[in-house]
Amino acid sequence: MDNTDLPFLPFALPEIGEEEIAEVVSSLRSGWVTSGPKAKQFETDFSAWLGGGVESISVNSATAGLHLALEALGIGPGDEVITTTHTFTATAEVIRYLGADPVFVDVDSTTLCIDTAQIQRAITSRTKAIIPVHFAGRSADMRTIIGIARRHGLKVIEDAAHALPTTCNGALIGTLDSDVTVFSFYANKTITTGEGGMLVTRDSEIAKRARIMRLHGINRDAFDRFTAKVPSWYYEIVAPGFKYNLTDIAASIGIHQLKKANFFQKKRQAIAERYNSELAGLPLILPPNAEAGDIHSWHLYVIQLTEDAKVGRDTFIEKMFEQGIGMSVHYVPLHQHPYWRETYTLTPEMFPVSQTIYEHTATLPLYTRMTESDVDRVIGAVKKILG
Ligand SMILES: *Cc1c(COP(=O)(O)O)cnc(C)c1O
């Protein structure tokens, strides 16, 4: 059958089961729709699932979680935070929320994650923190990054929006020796709550501050102390906080998505393995696998067309759409966007690796709801265009 006769295959779709739906309905019927028992349960479950004695603080997006993390670490005007240009803007915009400056560095051509040698070179007397991104769900070189941070007295916040579940040197992302890790439950991520995120830390001071700032700067200690003794009208505001709490409706979805996270990862990996074997031999650079023994979440399957490909990247994507297949690009690097380019005088020449990846890259559909024949269809289309 010709691909063009088939219904459009979306780039991404969430997998929501009857368990999630029933849990949402139970929240709706209970009358407790904003942050309450379900949000608390999701946090407890998340900490238990990760292990390693971490605390989990649910938020309404990973962007909110990253903002809270930097705020809790005291990042402010005049500070510099090193991150990668090859990411989504949320990684860097949170630095600007606090009046600090992102310092963008290039990525490693093999791992597509932040280039650790470039981190070293970007450190100045103003540097306060590093935000690595586990690009596509493959871990960044955390051993080296945490080593650099220790030597220079810097904080490490992992943007783990792609990294559930991902391991680094055998340990789950979220349990490493960084200061904070932030996960995303946006609609297209490996598990979803529609919108949502989780801030994870082992530092009780960071956890305490993030909890306060997540909900208007209300001091929960005062809140809890007084609610125990007198009618619960009394609270104290200790800072101009934010409105970043996760609703019970969203947490209801998350509780069941989390239970499926390992199963989802296996499904994603099976699809990635099929792509790996079927697309080998085409004029493509296939995505990097995890280090031996480590888990890749396979959030994204990112290919790069080589110079000998019959068509360029833009045409390739157009032709995939003609075959009824949704595609994306990860990412238009931050140095290309007007705000970042103009504010920090960035040029493509400053980021040769990211720029080259950007010009050649395309992301194939990869999600748990894809059927065997959906996967075959993607493989067939890529072979037809590039073979
Ligand atoms: C999705 C994403 C975010 C933001 O997540 P939200 O939950 O949508 O705020 C941050 N960083 C990266 C790398 C992402 O892919």
mmCIF file of C-alpha atoms and ligand atoms in Angstrom:
data_model
loop_
_atom_site.group_PDB
_atom_site.id
_atom_site.type_symbol
_atom_site.label_atom_id
_atom_site.label_comp_id
_atom_site.label_asym_id
_atom_site.label_seq_id
_atom_site.Cartn_x
_atom_site.Cartn_y
_atom_site.Cartn_z
ATOM 1 C CA MET A 1 0.000 0.000 0.000
ATOM 2 C CA ASP A 2 1.203 3.512 -0.764
ATOM 3 C CA ASN A 3 1.979 5.510 2.371
ATOM 4 C CA THR A 4 -0.019 8.446 1.089
ATOM 5 C CA ASP A 5 -3.254 6.414 1.437
ATOM 6 C CA LEU A 6 -2.716 5.936 5.165
ATOM 7 C CA PRO A 7 -3.881 8.287 7.909
ATOM 8 C CA PHE A 8 -1.353 10.836 9.128
ATOM 9 C CA LEU A 9 1.070 9.411 11.687
ATOM 10 C CA PRO A 10 1.596 12.092 14.347
ATOM 11 C CA PHE A 11 5.090 12.951 15.558
ATOM 12 C CA ALA A 12 4.145 12.182 19.178
ATOM 13 C CA LEU A 13 1.154 10.914 21.157
ATOM 14 C CA PRO A 14 0.719 10.302 24.894
ATOM 15 C CA GLU A 15 -0.368 6.877 26.148
ATOM 16 C CA ILE A 16 -3.126 7.418 28.699
ATOM 17 C CA GLY A 17 -4.799 4.309 30.124
ATOM 18 C CA GLU A 18 -8.078 3.641 31.894
ATOM 19 C CA GLU A 19 -6.208 3.761 35.256
ATOM 20 C CA GLU A 20 -5.226 7.393 34.668
ATOM 21 C CA ILE A 21 -8.767 8.261 33.573
ATOM 22 C CA ALA A 22 -10.349 6.584 36.613
ATOM 23 C CA GLU A 23 -7.926 8.350 38.965
ATOM 24 C CA VAL A 24 -8.725 11.745 37.435
ATOM 25 C CA VAL A 25 -12.430 11.024 37.761
ATOM 26 C CA SER A 26 -11.964 10.072 41.408
ATOM 27 C CA SER A 27 -10.212 13.402 42.050
ATOM 28 C CA LEU A 28 -13.016 15.265 40.317
ATOM 29 C CA ARG A 29 -15.645 13.424 42.367
ATOM 30 C CA SER A 30 -13.726 13.918 45.617
ATOM 31 C CA GLY A 31 -14.032 17.690 45.407
ATOM 32 C CA TRP A 32 -10.265 18.089 45.848
ATOM 33 C CA VAL A 33 -9.060 19.279 42.456
ATOM 34 C CA THR A 34 -5.972 21.371 43.216
ATOM 35 C CA SER A 35 -2.826 20.275 45.132
ATOM 36 C CA GLY A 36 -3.808 17.830 47.837
ATOM 37 C CA PRO A 37 -3.549 14.114 48.584
ATOM 38 C CA LYS A 38 -2.829 13.014 44.997
ATOM 39 C CA ALA A 39 -0.012 15.518 44.521
ATOM 40 C CA LYS A 40 1.478 14.339 47.808
ATOM 41 C CA GLN A 41 1.151 10.690 46.786
ATOM 42 C CA PHE A 42 2.771 11.385 43.423
ATOM 43 C CA GLU A 43 5.725 12.972 45.222
ATOM 44 C CA THR A 44 6.072 10.057 47.655
ATOM 45 C CA ASP A 45 5.807 7.533 44.817
ATOM 46 C CA PHE A 46 8.337 9.451 42.749
ATOM 47 C CA SER A 47 10.921 9.523 45.564
ATOM 48 C CA ALA A 48 10.401 5.812 46.212
ATOM 49 C CA TRP A 49 10.673 5.011 42.515
ATOM 50 C CA LEU A 50 13.979 6.887 42.187
ATOM 51 C CA GLY A 51 15.345 5.639 45.505
ATOM 52 C CA GLY A 52 18.525 7.075 46.995
ATOM 53 C CA GLY A 53 16.788 9.142 49.658
ATOM 54 C CA VAL A 54 15.724 12.037 47.450
ATOM 55 C CA GLU A 55 12.885 14.483 48.090
ATOM 56 C CA SER A 56 10.444 15.178 45.256
ATOM 57 C CA ILE A 57 8.545 18.443 44.858
ATOM 58 C CA SER A 58 5.785 18.435 42.249
ATOM 59 C CA VAL A 59 5.365 21.529 40.096
ATOM 60 C CA ASN A 60 3.201 22.576 37.172
ATOM 61 C CA SER A 61 6.070 22.415 34.644
ATOM 62 C CA ALA A 62 9.750 21.588 34.382
ATOM 63 C CA THR A 63 10.286 25.248 33.566
ATOM 64 C CA ALA A 64 8.817 26.115 36.986
ATOM 65 C CA GLY A 65 11.042 23.459 38.595
ATOM 66 C CA LEU A 66 14.183 24.836 36.972
ATOM 67 C CA HIS A 67 13.234 28.358 38.056
ATOM 68 C CA LEU A 68 12.651 27.205 41.656
ATOM 69 C CA ALA A 69 15.947 25.313 41.643
ATOM 70 C CA LEU A 70 17.979 28.351 40.589
ATOM 71 C CA GLU A 71 16.084 30.559 43.041
ATOM 72 C CA ALA A 72 16.724 28.143 45.912
ATOM 73 C CA LEU A 73 20.419 28.089 44.998
ATOM 74 C CA GLY A 74 20.521 31.883 45.294
ATOM 75 C CA ILE A 75 21.264 32.627 41.622
ATOM 76 C CA GLY A 76 20.746 36.330 40.903
ATOM 77 C CA PRO A 77 21.840 39.393 38.928
ATOM 78 C CA GLY A 78 25.496 39.316 37.911
ATOM 79 C CA ASP A 79 25.746 35.542 38.156
ATOM 80 C CA GLU A 80 26.588 33.328 35.207
ATOM 81 C CA VAL A 81 25.126 29.889 34.574
ATOM 82 C CA ILE A 82 26.736 27.655 31.962
ATOM 83 C CA THR A 83 24.435 25.652 29.732
ATOM 84 C CA THR A 84 24.161 24.245 26.225
ATOM 85 C CA THR A 85 22.944 26.064 23.128
ATOM 86 C CA HIS A 86 21.474 22.781 21.846
ATOM 87 C CA THR A 87 18.338 22.726 23.981
ATOM 88 C CA PHE A 88 14.840 24.097 24.407
ATOM 89 C CA THR A 89 14.626 27.719 25.483
ATOM 90 C CA ALA A 90 13.192 26.802 28.916
ATOM 91 C CA THR A 91 16.641 25.590 30.035
ATOM 92 C CA ALA A 92 18.026 29.099 29.624
ATOM 93 C CA GLU A 93 15.030 31.401 30.123
ATOM 94 C CA VAL A 94 14.843 30.537 33.822
ATOM 95 C CA ILE A 95 18.334 31.994 34.256
ATOM 96 C CA ARG A 96 17.043 35.288 32.855
ATOM 97 C CA TYR A 97 13.980 35.173 35.175
ATOM 98 C CA LEU A 98 16.451 35.738 38.024
ATOM 99 C CA GLY A 99 18.441 38.431 36.233
ATOM 100 C CA ALA A 100 21.455 36.156 35.808
ATOM 101 C CA ASP A 101 23.192 35.460 32.481
ATOM 102 C CA PRO A 102 23.361 32.144 30.648
ATOM 103 C CA VAL A 103 26.740 31.338 29.141
ATOM 104 C CA PHE A 104 26.121 29.071 26.176
ATOM 105 C CA VAL A 105 28.580 26.390 25.157
ATOM 106 C CA ASP A 106 28.688 23.893 22.322
ATOM 107 C CA VAL A 107 27.801 20.208 22.474
ATOM 108 C CA ASP A 108 29.872 17.094 21.963
ATOM 109 C CA SER A 109 29.501 15.778 18.400
ATOM 110 C CA THR A 110 29.041 12.187 19.571
ATOM 111 C CA THR A 111 26.771 12.461 22.621
ATOM 112 C CA LEU A 112 24.954 15.655 21.504
ATOM 113 C CA CYS A 113 25.164 16.670 25.181
ATOM 114 C CA ILE A 114 27.102 19.609 26.617
ATOM 115 C CA ASP A 115 30.833 19.520 25.784
ATOM 116 C CA THR A 116 32.616 19.271 29.130
ATOM 117 C CA ALA A 117 35.875 20.770 27.796
ATOM 118 C CA GLN A 118 33.867 23.840 26.765
ATOM 119 C CA ILE A 119 32.367 24.095 30.262
ATOM 120 C CA GLN A 120 35.869 24.270 31.695
ATOM 121 C CA ARG A 121 36.785 27.086 29.290
ATOM 122 C CA ALA A 122 33.611 29.081 30.008
ATOM 123 C CA ILE A 123 34.139 29.354 33.767
ATOM 124 C CA THR A 124 34.743 32.893 35.077
ATOM 125 C CA SER A 125 34.712 34.494 38.528
ATOM 126 C CA ARG A 126 30.967 35.083 38.029
ATOM 127 C CA THR A 127 30.075 31.457 37.257
ATOM 128 C CA LYS A 128 27.705 29.970 39.828
ATOM 129 C CA ALA A 129 26.152 26.904 38.235
ATOM 130 C CA ILE A 130 26.003 24.458 35.332
ATOM 131 C CA ILE A 131 22.809 23.149 33.725
ATOM 132 C CA PRO A 132 23.492 20.043 31.615
ATOM 133 C CA VAL A 133 20.684 18.570 29.486
ATOM 134 C CA HIS A 134 20.385 14.812 28.975
ATOM 135 C CA PHE A 135 19.706 15.314 25.303
ATOM 136 C CA ALA A 136 17.105 12.963 23.777
ATOM 137 C CA GLY A 137 17.318 10.814 26.912
ATOM 138 C CA ARG A 138 20.985 9.896 26.735
ATOM 139 C CA SER A 139 22.876 10.928 29.852
ATOM 140 C CA ALA A 140 25.361 13.785 29.730
ATOM 141 C CA ASP A 141 28.849 13.037 31.085
ATOM 142 C CA MET A 142 27.817 13.673 34.681
ATOM 143 C CA ARG A 143 30.982 12.289 36.281
ATOM 144 C CA THR A 144 33.082 14.935 34.528
ATOM 145 C CA ILE A 145 30.511 17.709 35.032
ATOM 146 C CA ILE A 146 30.170 17.070 38.761
ATOM 147 C CA GLY A 147 33.990 16.872 38.999
ATOM 148 C CA ILE A 148 34.354 20.294 37.349
ATOM 149 C CA ALA A 149 31.641 21.727 39.604
ATOM 150 C CA ARG A 150 33.353 20.436 42.754
ATOM 151 C CA ARG A 151 36.745 21.853 41.747
ATOM 152 C CA HIS A 152 35.257 25.299 41.058
ATOM 153 C CA GLY A 153 32.592 25.428 43.778
ATOM 154 C CA LEU A 154 29.708 25.451 41.291
ATOM 155 C CA LYS A 155 26.152 24.106 41.605
ATOM 156 C CA VAL A 156 24.747 21.551 39.165
ATOM 157 C CA ILE A 157 21.091 21.525 38.099
ATOM 158 C CA GLU A 158 20.219 18.689 35.718
ATOM 159 C CA ASP A 159 17.625 19.466 33.068
ATOM 160 C CA ALA A 160 16.208 15.934 32.997
ATOM 161 C CA ALA A 161 13.170 16.801 30.872
ATOM 162 C CA HIS A 162 14.147 13.946 28.519
ATOM 163 C CA ALA A 163 15.615 11.583 31.067
ATOM 164 C CA LEU A 164 12.983 9.393 32.700
ATOM 165 C CA PRO A 165 14.224 6.760 33.032
ATOM 166 C CA THR A 166 17.875 7.316 32.119
ATOM 167 C CA THR A 167 20.931 6.083 33.964
ATOM 168 C CA CYS A 168 24.481 7.412 34.210
ATOM 169 C CA ASN A 169 27.198 5.031 35.421
ATOM 170 C CA GLY A 170 24.400 2.710 36.496
ATOM 171 C CA ALA A 171 22.513 5.246 38.640
ATOM 172 C CA LEU A 172 19.132 6.727 37.737
ATOM 173 C CA ILE A 173 19.163 10.389 36.755
ATOM 174 C CA GLY A 174 17.652 12.077 39.805
ATOM 175 C CA THR A 175 19.864 10.152 42.238
ATOM 176 C CA LEU A 176 23.280 11.518 41.187
ATOM 177 C CA ASP A 177 25.415 13.907 43.227
ATOM 178 C CA SER A 178 24.120 17.048 41.535
ATOM 179 C CA ASP A 179 22.241 19.677 43.563
ATOM 180 C CA VAL A 180 18.864 19.457 41.837
ATOM 181 C CA THR A 181 17.322 17.424 39.024
ATOM 182 C CA VAL A 182 14.176 18.526 37.197
ATOM 183 C CA PHE A 183 11.877 16.250 35.181
ATOM 184 C CA SER A 184 9.125 17.278 32.751
ATOM 185 C CA PHE A 185 5.708 15.698 32.312
ATOM 186 C CA TYR A 186 4.752 17.791 29.300
ATOM 187 C CA ALA A 187 2.436 16.070 26.793
ATOM 188 C CA ASN A 188 5.168 14.613 24.566
ATOM 189 C CA LYS A 189 7.623 13.555 27.298
ATOM 190 C CA THR A 190 8.281 9.941 28.331
ATOM 191 C CA ILE A 191 5.595 10.168 31.011
ATOM 192 C CA THR A 192 3.011 12.930 31.086
ATOM 193 C CA THR A 193 0.542 14.761 33.302
ATOM 194 C CA GLY A 194 -0.512 17.083 30.473
ATOM 195 C CA GLU A 195 1.584 19.829 32.013
ATOM 196 C CA GLY A 196 3.768 19.133 35.020
ATOM 197 C CA GLY A 197 7.211 18.582 36.421
ATOM 198 C CA MET A 198 9.162 17.280 39.408
ATOM 199 C CA LEU A 199 12.030 18.926 41.240
ATOM 200 C CA VAL A 200 14.223 16.337 42.956
ATOM 201 C CA THR A 201 16.959 16.996 45.498
ATOM 202 C CA ARG A 202 18.749 15.469 48.465
ATOM 203 C CA ASP A 203 19.401 18.917 49.967
ATOM 204 C CA SER A 204 16.716 19.583 52.584
ATOM 205 C CA GLU A 205 17.330 23.364 52.499
ATOM 206 C CA ILE A 206 16.731 23.490 48.740
ATOM 207 C CA ALA A 207 13.620 21.322 49.164
ATOM 208 C CA LYS A 208 12.286 23.587 51.898
ATOM 209 C CA ARG A 209 12.851 26.757 49.893
ATOM 210 C CA ALA A 210 11.348 25.258 46.730
ATOM 211 C CA ARG A 211 8.221 24.179 48.652
ATOM 212 C CA ILE A 212 7.763 27.693 50.009
ATOM 213 C CA MET A 213 8.374 29.413 46.671
ATOM 214 C CA ARG A 214 6.163 26.948 44.791
ATOM 215 C CA LEU A 215 3.132 28.366 46.594
ATOM 216 C CA HIS A 216 3.308 32.163 46.988
ATOM 217 C CA GLY A 217 6.098 32.164 49.582
ATOM 218 C CA ILE A 218 3.813 30.736 52.255
ATOM 219 C CA ASN A 219 5.875 29.420 55.141
ATOM 220 C CA ARG A 220 4.542 25.909 55.580
ATOM 221 C CA ASP A 221 6.146 25.566 59.006
ATOM 222 C CA ALA A 222 4.071 28.453 60.329
ATOM 223 C CA PHE A 223 1.098 27.115 58.406
ATOM 224 C CA ASP A 224 1.372 23.592 59.821
ATOM 225 C CA ARG A 225 2.196 24.778 63.357
ATOM 226 C CA PHE A 226 -0.788 27.047 63.556
ATOM 227 C CA THR A 227 -3.225 24.800 61.757
ATOM 228 C CA ALA A 228 -2.591 22.178 64.410
ATOM 229 C CA LYS A 229 -3.672 24.501 67.236
ATOM 230 C CA VAL A 230 -6.189 26.981 65.955
ATOM 231 C CA PRO A 231 -8.598 27.184 63.030
ATOM 232 C CA SER A 232 -6.499 27.037 59.868
ATOM 233 C CA TRP A 233 -6.767 30.633 58.734
ATOM 234 C CA TYR A 234 -3.279 31.731 59.777
ATOM 235 C CA TYR A 235 -0.243 31.753 57.498
ATOM 236 C CA GLU A 236 2.877 33.795 56.966
ATOM 237 C CA ILE A 237 4.379 35.064 53.725
ATOM 238 C CA VAL A 238 8.159 35.000 53.886
ATOM 239 C CA ALA A 239 8.963 35.818 50.232
ATOM 240 C CA PRO A 240 7.244 36.927 47.007
ATOM 241 C CA GLY A 241 6.749 33.370 45.780
ATOM 242 C CA PHE A 242 5.279 31.876 42.645
ATOM 243 C CA LYS A 243 2.194 29.841 41.692
ATOM 244 C CA TYR A 244 3.851 26.626 40.562
ATOM 245 C CA ASN A 245 1.934 23.863 42.381
ATOM 246 C CA LEU A 246 0.761 20.724 40.546
ATOM 247 C CA THR A 247 -2.975 20.002 40.696
ATOM 248 C CA ASP A 248 -4.380 16.718 41.988
ATOM 249 C CA ILE A 249 -6.043 16.273 38.597
ATOM 250 C CA ALA A 250 -2.627 16.264 36.921
ATOM 251 C CA ALA A 251 -1.002 14.230 39.719
ATOM 252 C CA SER A 252 -3.704 11.576 39.255
ATOM 253 C CA ILE A 253 -2.381 10.994 35.754
ATOM 254 C CA GLY A 254 1.228 11.049 36.958
ATOM 255 C CA ILE A 255 0.702 8.390 39.647
ATOM 256 C CA HIS A 256 -0.217 5.834 36.967
ATOM 257 C CA GLN A 257 2.200 7.062 34.312
ATOM 258 C CA LEU A 258 5.060 6.587 36.760
ATOM 259 C CA LYS A 259 4.091 2.940 37.311
ATOM 260 C CA LYS A 260 4.420 2.418 33.562
ATOM 261 C CA ALA A 261 7.704 4.298 33.121
ATOM 262 C CA ASN A 262 9.913 1.211 32.861
ATOM 263 C CA PHE A 263 7.472 -0.550 30.564
ATOM 264 C CA PHE A 264 7.277 2.555 28.356
ATOM 265 C CA GLN A 265 11.078 2.720 28.229
ATOM 266 C CA LYS A 266 11.288 -0.892 27.025
ATOM 267 C CA LYS A 267 8.787 -0.171 24.270
ATOM 268 C CA ARG A 268 10.679 2.936 23.215
ATOM 269 C CA GLN A 269 13.976 1.072 23.249
ATOM 270 C CA ALA A 270 12.556 -1.709 21.071
ATOM 271 C CA ILE A 271 11.498 0.883 18.485
ATOM 272 C CA ALA A 272 14.898 2.611 18.675
ATOM 273 C CA GLU A 273 16.621 -0.745 18.147
ATOM 274 C CA ARG A 274 14.523 -1.415 15.064
ATOM 275 C CA TYR A 275 15.397 2.007 13.691
ATOM 276 C CA ASN A 276 19.067 1.397 14.500
ATOM 277 C CA SER A 277 19.218 -1.847 12.572
ATOM 278 C CA GLU A 278 16.935 -0.901 9.677
ATOM 279 C CA LEU A 279 18.403 2.541 9.023
ATOM 280 C CA ALA A 280 22.053 1.470 9.193
ATOM 281 C CA GLY A 281 23.700 1.822 5.803
ATOM 282 C CA LEU A 282 21.696 4.884 4.771
ATOM 283 C CA PRO A 283 23.467 8.271 4.474
ATOM 284 C CA LEU A 284 22.688 9.041 8.097
ATOM 285 C CA ILE A 285 24.380 9.490 11.428
ATOM 286 C CA LEU A 286 22.216 7.515 13.850
ATOM 287 C CA PRO A 287 21.718 8.739 17.418
ATOM 288 C CA PRO A 288 24.285 7.805 20.050
ATOM 289 C CA ASN A 289 23.423 4.826 22.227
ATOM 290 C CA ALA A 290 23.800 4.966 25.994
ATOM 291 C CA GLU A 291 27.156 3.926 27.481
ATOM 292 C CA ALA A 292 27.425 0.150 27.897
ATOM 293 C CA GLY A 293 25.179 -0.973 30.751
ATOM 294 C CA ASP A 294 23.285 2.319 30.945
ATOM 295 C CA ILE A 295 19.634 3.065 30.128
ATOM 296 C CA HIS A 296 18.643 5.530 27.400
ATOM 297 C CA SER A 297 15.069 6.785 27.844
ATOM 298 C CA TRP A 298 14.758 7.183 24.034
ATOM 299 C CA HIS A 299 12.590 10.270 24.438
ATOM 300 C CA LEU A 300 13.728 11.341 20.951
ATOM 301 C CA TYR A 301 15.192 9.530 17.966
ATOM 302 C CA VAL A 302 17.405 12.142 16.359
ATOM 303 C CA ILE A 303 19.108 11.399 13.053
ATOM 304 C CA GLN A 304 21.527 13.524 11.018
ATOM 305 C CA LEU A 305 21.678 13.417 7.233
ATOM 306 C CA THR A 306 25.217 13.133 5.920
ATOM 307 C CA GLU A 307 26.572 15.253 3.037
ATOM 308 C CA ASP A 308 26.146 12.386 0.554
ATOM 309 C CA ALA A 309 22.367 12.152 1.203
ATOM 310 C CA LYS A 310 20.332 12.683 -1.986
ATOM 311 C CA VAL A 311 18.292 15.452 -0.371
ATOM 312 C CA GLY A 312 18.898 18.104 2.259
ATOM 313 C CA ARG A 313 17.255 18.087 5.671
ATOM 314 C CA ASP A 314 14.415 20.465 4.780
ATOM 315 C CA THR A 315 13.452 18.431 1.718
ATOM 316 C CA PHE A 316 13.742 15.210 3.718
ATOM 317 C CA ILE A 317 11.232 16.487 6.280
ATOM 318 C CA GLU A 318 8.916 17.746 3.529
ATOM 319 C CA LYS A 319 8.990 14.339 1.865
ATOM 320 C CA MET A 320 8.320 12.561 5.152
ATOM 321 C CA PHE A 321 5.245 14.775 5.610
ATOM 322 C CA GLU A 322 4.200 13.916 2.040
ATOM 323 C CA GLN A 323 4.336 10.273 3.154
ATOM 324 C CA GLY A 324 1.995 11.220 6.010
ATOM 325 C CA ILE A 325 4.602 11.085 8.759
ATOM 326 C CA GLY A 326 4.977 13.777 11.429
ATOM 327 C CA MET A 327 8.530 15.005 12.021
ATOM 328 C CA SER A 328 10.317 17.513 14.195
ATOM 329 C CA VAL A 329 13.713 19.161 14.692
ATOM 330 C CA HIS A 330 15.558 19.176 18.013
ATOM 331 C CA TYR A 331 16.518 21.885 18.260
ATOM 332 C CA VAL A 332 16.678 25.190 16.526
ATOM 333 C CA PRO A 333 19.686 25.986 18.745
ATOM 334 C CA LEU A 334 19.348 28.906 21.123
ATOM 335 C CA HIS A 335 22.092 30.888 19.362
ATOM 336 C CA GLN A 336 19.783 31.071 16.301
ATOM 337 C CA HIS A 337 16.849 32.668 18.115
ATOM 338 C CA PRO A 338 16.598 36.479 17.940
ATOM 339 C CA TYR A 339 16.337 37.040 21.706
ATOM 340 C CA TRP A 340 19.377 34.956 22.628
ATOM 341 C CA ARG A 341 21.391 35.922 19.550
ATOM 342 C CA GLU A 342 20.877 39.646 20.047
ATOM 343 C CA THR A 343 21.110 39.737 23.858
ATOM 344 C CA TYR A 344 24.399 37.813 23.977
ATOM 345 C CA THR A 345 25.799 38.575 20.487
ATOM 346 C CA LEU A 346 25.890 34.927 19.501
ATOM 347 C CA THR A 347 26.931 33.656 16.070
ATOM 348 C CA PRO A 348 26.797 30.171 14.514
ATOM 349 C CA GLU A 349 30.621 30.190 14.326
ATOM 350 C CA MET A 350 30.727 30.125 18.131
ATOM 351 C CA PHE A 351 28.876 26.783 18.138
ATOM 352 C CA PRO A 352 30.157 24.812 15.143
ATOM 353 C CA VAL A 353 29.019 21.400 16.405
ATOM 354 C CA SER A 354 25.500 22.449 17.359
ATOM 355 C CA GLN A 355 25.181 24.429 14.113
ATOM 356 C CA THR A 356 26.207 21.442 11.988
ATOM 357 C CA ILE A 357 23.828 19.147 13.854
ATOM 358 C CA TYR A 358 21.039 21.678 13.448
ATOM 359 C CA GLU A 359 21.544 21.934 9.681
ATOM 360 C CA HIS A 360 21.408 18.149 9.205
ATOM 361 C CA THR A 361 19.072 16.921 11.924
ATOM 362 C CA ALA A 362 15.541 15.533 11.933
ATOM 363 C CA THR A 363 13.616 13.697 14.635
ATOM 364 C CA LEU A 364 11.575 10.620 13.738
ATOM 365 C CA PRO A 365 8.351 9.668 15.538
ATOM 366 C CA LEU A 366 9.066 7.393 18.515
ATOM 367 C CA TYR A 367 6.372 6.732 21.094
ATOM 368 C CA THR A 368 4.787 3.822 22.891
ATOM 369 C CA ARG A 369 1.538 3.873 20.944
ATOM 370 C CA MET A 370 3.295 3.243 17.639
ATOM 371 C CA THR A 371 2.378 -0.129 16.223
ATOM 372 C CA GLU A 372 4.769 -2.466 14.477
ATOM 373 C CA SER A 373 3.338 -1.273 11.158
ATOM 374 C CA ASP A 374 3.715 2.403 12.127
ATOM 375 C CA VAL A 375 7.408 1.709 12.728
ATOM 376 C CA ASP A 376 7.683 -0.170 9.423
ATOM 377 C CA ARG A 377 6.027 2.735 7.700
ATOM 378 C CA VAL A 378 8.553 5.248 9.084
ATOM 379 C CA ILE A 379 11.447 2.967 8.116
ATOM 380 C CA GLY A 380 9.976 2.459 4.640
ATOM 381 C CA ALA A 381 9.557 6.198 4.103
ATOM 382 C CA VAL A 382 13.113 7.009 5.221
ATOM 383 C CA LYS A 383 14.507 4.272 2.928
ATOM 384 C CA LYS A 384 12.407 5.479 0.022
ATOM 385 C CA ILE A 385 13.639 9.058 0.386
ATOM 386 C CA LEU A 386 17.274 8.354 1.218
ATOM 387 C CA GLY A 387 17.948 4.853 -0.146
HETATM 388 C C1 LIG B 1 10.230 20.043 27.596
HETATM 389 C C2 LIG B 1 11.522 20.633 28.040
HETATM 390 C C3 LIG B 1 11.598 21.582 29.074
HETATM 391 C C4 LIG B 1 10.392 22.241 29.666
HETATM 392 O O1 LIG B 1 9.484 21.365 30.197
HETATM 393 P P1 LIG B 1 8.033 21.926 30.604
HETATM 394 O O2 LIG B 1 7.515 20.865 31.529
HETATM 395 O O3 LIG B 1 7.251 22.040 29.336
HETATM 396 O O4 LIG B 1 8.226 23.228 31.278
HETATM 397 C C5 LIG B 1 12.835 21.977 29.523
HETATM 398 N N1 LIG B 1 13.958 21.507 28.956
HETATM 399 C C6 LIG B 1 13.941 20.630 27.935
HETATM 400 C C7 LIG B 1 15.225 20.142 27.385
HETATM 401 C C8 LIG B 1 12.717 20.186 27.431
HETATM 402 O O5 LIG B 1 12.689 19.333 26.406
#
